[in-house]
Short mmCIF file of C-alpha atoms in Angstrom, two decimals:
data_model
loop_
_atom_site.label_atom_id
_atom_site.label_comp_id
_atom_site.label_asym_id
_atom_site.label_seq_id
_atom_site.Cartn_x
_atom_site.Cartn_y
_atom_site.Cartn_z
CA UNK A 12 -31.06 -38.59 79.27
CA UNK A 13 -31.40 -38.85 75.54
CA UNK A 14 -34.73 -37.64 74.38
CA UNK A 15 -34.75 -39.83 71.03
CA UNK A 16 -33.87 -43.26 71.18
CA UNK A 17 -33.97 -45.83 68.41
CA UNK A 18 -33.47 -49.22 68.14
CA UNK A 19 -31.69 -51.46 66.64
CA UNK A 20 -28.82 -49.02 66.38
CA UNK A 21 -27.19 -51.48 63.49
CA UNK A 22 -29.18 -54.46 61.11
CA UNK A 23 -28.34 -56.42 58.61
CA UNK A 24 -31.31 -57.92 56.88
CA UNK A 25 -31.99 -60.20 53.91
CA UNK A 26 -33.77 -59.17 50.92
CA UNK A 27 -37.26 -60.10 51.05
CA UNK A 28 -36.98 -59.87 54.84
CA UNK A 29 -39.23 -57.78 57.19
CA UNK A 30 -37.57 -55.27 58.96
CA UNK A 31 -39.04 -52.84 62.02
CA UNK A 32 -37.00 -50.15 63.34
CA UNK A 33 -38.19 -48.36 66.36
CA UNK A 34 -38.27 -45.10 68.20
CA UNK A 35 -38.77 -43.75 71.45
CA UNK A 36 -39.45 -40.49 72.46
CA UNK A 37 -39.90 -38.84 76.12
CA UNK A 38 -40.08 -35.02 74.59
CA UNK A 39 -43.76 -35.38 75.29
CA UNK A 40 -43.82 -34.22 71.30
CA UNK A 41 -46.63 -34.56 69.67
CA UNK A 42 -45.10 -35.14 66.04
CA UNK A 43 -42.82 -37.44 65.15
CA UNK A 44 -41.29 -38.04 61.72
CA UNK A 45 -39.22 -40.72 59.55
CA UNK A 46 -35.84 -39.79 57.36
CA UNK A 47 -33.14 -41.72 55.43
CA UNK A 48 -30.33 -40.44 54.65
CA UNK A 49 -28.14 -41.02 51.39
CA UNK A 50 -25.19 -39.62 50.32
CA UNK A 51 -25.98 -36.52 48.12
CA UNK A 52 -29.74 -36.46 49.14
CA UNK A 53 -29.51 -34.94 52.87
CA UNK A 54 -32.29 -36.16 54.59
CA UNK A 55 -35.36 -37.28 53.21
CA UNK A 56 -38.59 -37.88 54.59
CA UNK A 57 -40.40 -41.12 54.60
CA UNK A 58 -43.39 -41.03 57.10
CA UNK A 59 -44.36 -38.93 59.82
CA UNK A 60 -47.65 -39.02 62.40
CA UNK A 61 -49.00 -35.97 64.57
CA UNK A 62 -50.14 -38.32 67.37
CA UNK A 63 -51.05 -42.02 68.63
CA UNK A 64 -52.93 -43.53 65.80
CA UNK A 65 -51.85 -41.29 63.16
CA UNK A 66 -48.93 -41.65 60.26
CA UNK A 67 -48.98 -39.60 57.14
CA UNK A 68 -46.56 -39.95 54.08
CA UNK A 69 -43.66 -37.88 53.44
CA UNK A 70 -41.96 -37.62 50.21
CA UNK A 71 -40.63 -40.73 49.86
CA UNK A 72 -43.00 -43.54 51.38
CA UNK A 73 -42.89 -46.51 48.86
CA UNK A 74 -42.05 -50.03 50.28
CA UNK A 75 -42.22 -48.49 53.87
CA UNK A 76 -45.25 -48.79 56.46
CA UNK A 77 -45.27 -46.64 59.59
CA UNK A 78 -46.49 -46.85 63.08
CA UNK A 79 -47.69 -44.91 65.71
CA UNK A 80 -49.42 -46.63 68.59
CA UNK A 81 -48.40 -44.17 71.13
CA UNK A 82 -47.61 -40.88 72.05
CA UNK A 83 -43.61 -42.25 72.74
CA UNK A 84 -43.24 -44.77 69.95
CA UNK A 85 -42.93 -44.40 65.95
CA UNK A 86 -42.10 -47.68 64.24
CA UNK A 87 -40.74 -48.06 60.33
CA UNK A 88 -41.65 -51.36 58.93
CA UNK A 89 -40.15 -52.53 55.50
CA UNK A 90 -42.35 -55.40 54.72
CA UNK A 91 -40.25 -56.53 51.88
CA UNK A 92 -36.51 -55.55 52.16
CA UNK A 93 -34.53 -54.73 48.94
CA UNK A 94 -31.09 -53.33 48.61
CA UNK A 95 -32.17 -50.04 47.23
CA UNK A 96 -33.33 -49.48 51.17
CA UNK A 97 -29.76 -49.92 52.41
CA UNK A 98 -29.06 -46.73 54.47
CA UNK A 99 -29.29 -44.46 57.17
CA UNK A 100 -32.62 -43.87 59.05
CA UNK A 101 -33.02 -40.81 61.81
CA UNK A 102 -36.12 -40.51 63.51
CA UNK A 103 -36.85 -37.25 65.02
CA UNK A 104 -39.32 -35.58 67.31
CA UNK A 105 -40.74 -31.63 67.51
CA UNK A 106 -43.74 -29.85 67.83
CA UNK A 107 -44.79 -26.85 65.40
CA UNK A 108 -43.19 -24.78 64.56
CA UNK A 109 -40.41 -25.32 66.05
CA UNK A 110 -37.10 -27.60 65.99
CA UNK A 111 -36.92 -31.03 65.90
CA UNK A 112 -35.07 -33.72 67.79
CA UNK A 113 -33.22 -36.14 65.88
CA UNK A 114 -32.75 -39.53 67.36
CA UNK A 115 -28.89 -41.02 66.65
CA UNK A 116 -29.73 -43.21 63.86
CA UNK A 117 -30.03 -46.94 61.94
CA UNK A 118 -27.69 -47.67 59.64
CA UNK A 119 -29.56 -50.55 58.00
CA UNK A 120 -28.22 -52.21 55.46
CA UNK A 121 -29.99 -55.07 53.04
CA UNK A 122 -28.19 -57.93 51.58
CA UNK B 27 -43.01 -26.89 45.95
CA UNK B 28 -40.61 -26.08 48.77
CA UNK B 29 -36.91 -26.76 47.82
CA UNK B 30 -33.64 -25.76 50.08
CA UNK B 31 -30.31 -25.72 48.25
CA UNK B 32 -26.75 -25.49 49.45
CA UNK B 33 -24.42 -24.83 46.57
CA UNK B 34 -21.26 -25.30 49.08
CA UNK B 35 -20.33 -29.12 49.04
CA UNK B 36 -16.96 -28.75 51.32
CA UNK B 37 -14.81 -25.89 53.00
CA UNK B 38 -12.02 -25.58 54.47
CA UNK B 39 -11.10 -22.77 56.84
CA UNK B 40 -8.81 -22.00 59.80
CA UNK B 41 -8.83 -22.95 63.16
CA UNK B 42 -9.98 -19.19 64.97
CA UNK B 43 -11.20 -17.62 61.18
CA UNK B 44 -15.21 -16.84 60.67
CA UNK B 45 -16.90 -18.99 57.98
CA UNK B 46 -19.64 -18.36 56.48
CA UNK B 47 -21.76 -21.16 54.78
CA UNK B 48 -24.45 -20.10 52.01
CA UNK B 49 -28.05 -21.87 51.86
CA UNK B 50 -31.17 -20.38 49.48
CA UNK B 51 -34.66 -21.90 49.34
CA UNK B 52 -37.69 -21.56 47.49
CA UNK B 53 -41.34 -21.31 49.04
CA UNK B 54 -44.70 -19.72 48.53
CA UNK B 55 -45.74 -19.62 51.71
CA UNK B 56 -45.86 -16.21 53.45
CA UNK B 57 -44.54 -17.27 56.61
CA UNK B 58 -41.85 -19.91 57.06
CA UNK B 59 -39.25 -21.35 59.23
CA UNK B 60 -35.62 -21.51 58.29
CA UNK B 61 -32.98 -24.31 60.66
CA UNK B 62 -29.76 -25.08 60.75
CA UNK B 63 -28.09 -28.46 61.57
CA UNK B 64 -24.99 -30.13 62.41
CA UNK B 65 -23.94 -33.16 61.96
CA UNK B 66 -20.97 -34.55 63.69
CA UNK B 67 -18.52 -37.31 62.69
CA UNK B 68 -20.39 -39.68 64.96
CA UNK B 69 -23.73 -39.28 63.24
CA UNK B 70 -25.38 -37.18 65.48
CA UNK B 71 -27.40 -34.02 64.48
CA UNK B 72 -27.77 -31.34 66.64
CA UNK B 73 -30.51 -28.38 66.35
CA UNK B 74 -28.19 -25.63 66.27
CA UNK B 75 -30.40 -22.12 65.32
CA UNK B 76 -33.48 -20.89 63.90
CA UNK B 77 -34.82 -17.66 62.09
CA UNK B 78 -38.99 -17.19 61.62
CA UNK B 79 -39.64 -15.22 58.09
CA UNK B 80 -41.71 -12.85 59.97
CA UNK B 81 -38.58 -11.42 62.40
CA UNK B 82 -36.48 -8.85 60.62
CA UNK B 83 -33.45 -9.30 63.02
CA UNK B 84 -30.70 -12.03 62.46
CA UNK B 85 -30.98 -14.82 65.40
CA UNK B 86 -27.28 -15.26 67.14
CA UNK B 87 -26.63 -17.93 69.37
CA UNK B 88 -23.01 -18.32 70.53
CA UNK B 89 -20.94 -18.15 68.24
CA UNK B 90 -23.64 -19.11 65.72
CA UNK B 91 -25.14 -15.54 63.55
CA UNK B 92 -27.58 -16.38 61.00
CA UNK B 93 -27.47 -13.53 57.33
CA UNK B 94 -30.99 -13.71 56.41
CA UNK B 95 -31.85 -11.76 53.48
CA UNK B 96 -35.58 -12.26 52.68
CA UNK B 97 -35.36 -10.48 49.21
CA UNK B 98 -32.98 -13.12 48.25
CA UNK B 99 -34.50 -16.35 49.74
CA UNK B 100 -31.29 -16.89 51.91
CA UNK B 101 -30.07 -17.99 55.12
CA UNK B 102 -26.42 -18.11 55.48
CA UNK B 103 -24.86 -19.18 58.53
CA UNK B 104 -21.78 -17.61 59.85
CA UNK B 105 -19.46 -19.01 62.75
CA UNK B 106 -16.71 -16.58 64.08
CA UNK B 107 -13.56 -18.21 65.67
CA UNK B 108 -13.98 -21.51 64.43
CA UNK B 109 -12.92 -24.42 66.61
CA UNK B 110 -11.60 -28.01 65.52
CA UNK B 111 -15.01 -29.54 66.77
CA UNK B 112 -16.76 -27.17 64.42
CA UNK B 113 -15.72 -29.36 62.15
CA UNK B 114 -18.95 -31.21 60.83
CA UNK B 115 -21.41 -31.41 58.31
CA UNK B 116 -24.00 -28.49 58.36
CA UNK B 117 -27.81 -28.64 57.07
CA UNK B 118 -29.71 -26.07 56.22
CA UNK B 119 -33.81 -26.96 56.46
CA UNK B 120 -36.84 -24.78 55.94
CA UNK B 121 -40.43 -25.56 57.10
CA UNK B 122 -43.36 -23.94 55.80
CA UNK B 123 -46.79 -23.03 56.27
CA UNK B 124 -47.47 -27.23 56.02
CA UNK B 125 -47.68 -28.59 59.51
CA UNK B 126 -44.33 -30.06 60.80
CA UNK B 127 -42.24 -30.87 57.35
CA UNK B 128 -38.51 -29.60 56.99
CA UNK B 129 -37.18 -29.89 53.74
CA UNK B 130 -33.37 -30.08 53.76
CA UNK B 131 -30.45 -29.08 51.94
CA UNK B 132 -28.13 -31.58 50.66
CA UNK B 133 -25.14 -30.18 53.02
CA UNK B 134 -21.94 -28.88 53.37
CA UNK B 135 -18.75 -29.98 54.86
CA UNK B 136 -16.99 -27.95 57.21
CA UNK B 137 -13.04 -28.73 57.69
CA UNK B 138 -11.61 -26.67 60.33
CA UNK B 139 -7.55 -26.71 60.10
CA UNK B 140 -5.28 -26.23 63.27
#
C-alpha cells in the first residue's frame, strides 16, 4: 500500500557510470521532488517537477538530470557518476501547501 | 533566503518523561509552513505535524504539541510520555511562500532510555 516507491532500493555504480534511480507515486500528487541526504546536511534538494513534463532545480542540481514523464514517475539520472554522489536519495511526493510523502530511499553508493 | 536550524544534535531522555526539541528558522515571507519529521532507524521518514504561520493556536496531534512562537521564529516540538519507539531522528522543515520547497534542519537525535 506504500504510496512512494523507489527503485533500486541499493546500487553500487562505477565512476563514470550512468546511474537512474526511479520513483513511483500513486498519491495522485501533483509535485514531486528529489533529496540526498548526508550526514550533517539533513536533506537537501536536488530536483523537483510540478507535473508530467516538468523538472525544476533545487538547491543542489549539478551532475544530476531529472525526469518527469508522468504524473506517477520522477527519475534521477547521474550521467557521469563520481564518488562525491555516494549517498542517500529520498524521493517524495505532496501537493501545496501541504506535507509531503517521502519514498523509503537509495542508498547509492559510487566506487 | 529561507534557512531552518536545529541547534540540538542528540538527547537523551526517559522512557514516560516529555521532551521537548528546539528548531528556529529564518524567512521573509509573510505566510509560511512549518513540519516536523521523523526518521526511524530503518530509514523511513514519517510526516508527523504541521503548524501554518497564519494560525495562532499550537497544532497537537497525539502525543505530538507543537510551541510556536512567531516573535521568535520557532517551532519546538514537544512529546509527553515518551516511548522507546520515539526513539528516532527528528526534522524540522519550513516551506514558504515558493511553491512546494521545504528547507530542512540538519536534525536531532532522540534517545529514549527504559
Amino acid at each position: 500500500e506504500a504510496a512512494v516507491t523507489q527503485s533500486p532500493r541499493n546500487k553500487v555504480a562505477v565512476t563514470g557510470g550512468k546511474v537512474t534511480l526511479s520513483c513511483n507515486q500513486t498519491n495522485n500528487h501533483n509535485n514531486m521532488y528529489w533529496y540526498r541526504q548526508d550526514t550533517g546536511h539533513g536533506l537537501r534538494l536536488i530536483h523537483y517537477s510540478y507535473g508530467a513534463g516538468s523538472t525544476e532545480k533545487g538547491d543542489i542540481p549539478d551532475g544530476y538530470k531529472a525526469s518527469r514523464p508522468s504524473q506517477e514517475n520522477f527519475s534521477l539520472i547521474l550521467e557521469l557518476a563520481t564518488p562525491s554522489q555516494t549517498s542517500v536519495y529520498f524521493c517524495a511526493s505532496g501537493d501545496n501547501p501541504y506535507e509531503q510523502y517521502f519514498g523509503p530511499g537509495t542508498r547509492l553508493t559510487v566506487l | 533566503a529561507q534557512k531552518v536550524t536545529q541547534t540540538q544534535t542528540s538527547i537523551s531522555v526517559m522512557e514516560k518523561t516529555t521532551v521537548t526539541m528546539d528548531c528556529v528558522y529564518e524567512t521573509q515571507d509573510s505566510s509560511y509552513f512549518l513540519f516536523w519529521y521523523k526518521q526511524t532507524a530503518s530509514g523511513e521518514i514519517v510526516f508527523l505535524i504541521r503548524q501554518d504561520s497564519y494560525k495562532k493556536e499550537n497544532a497537537t496531534v497525539g502525543h505530538y504539541s507543537l510551541n510556536f512562537q512567531k516573535p521568535k521564529s520557532s517551532i519546538g516540538l514537544i512529546i509527553t510520555a515518551t516511548q522507546i519507539e520515539d526513539s528516532a531522528v527528528y526534522f524540522c522543515a519550513m516551506r514558504g511562500s515558493a511553491l512546494g520547497r521545504l528547507h530542512f534542519g540538519a536534525g536531532t537525535q532522540l534517545i529514549v532510555i527504559p
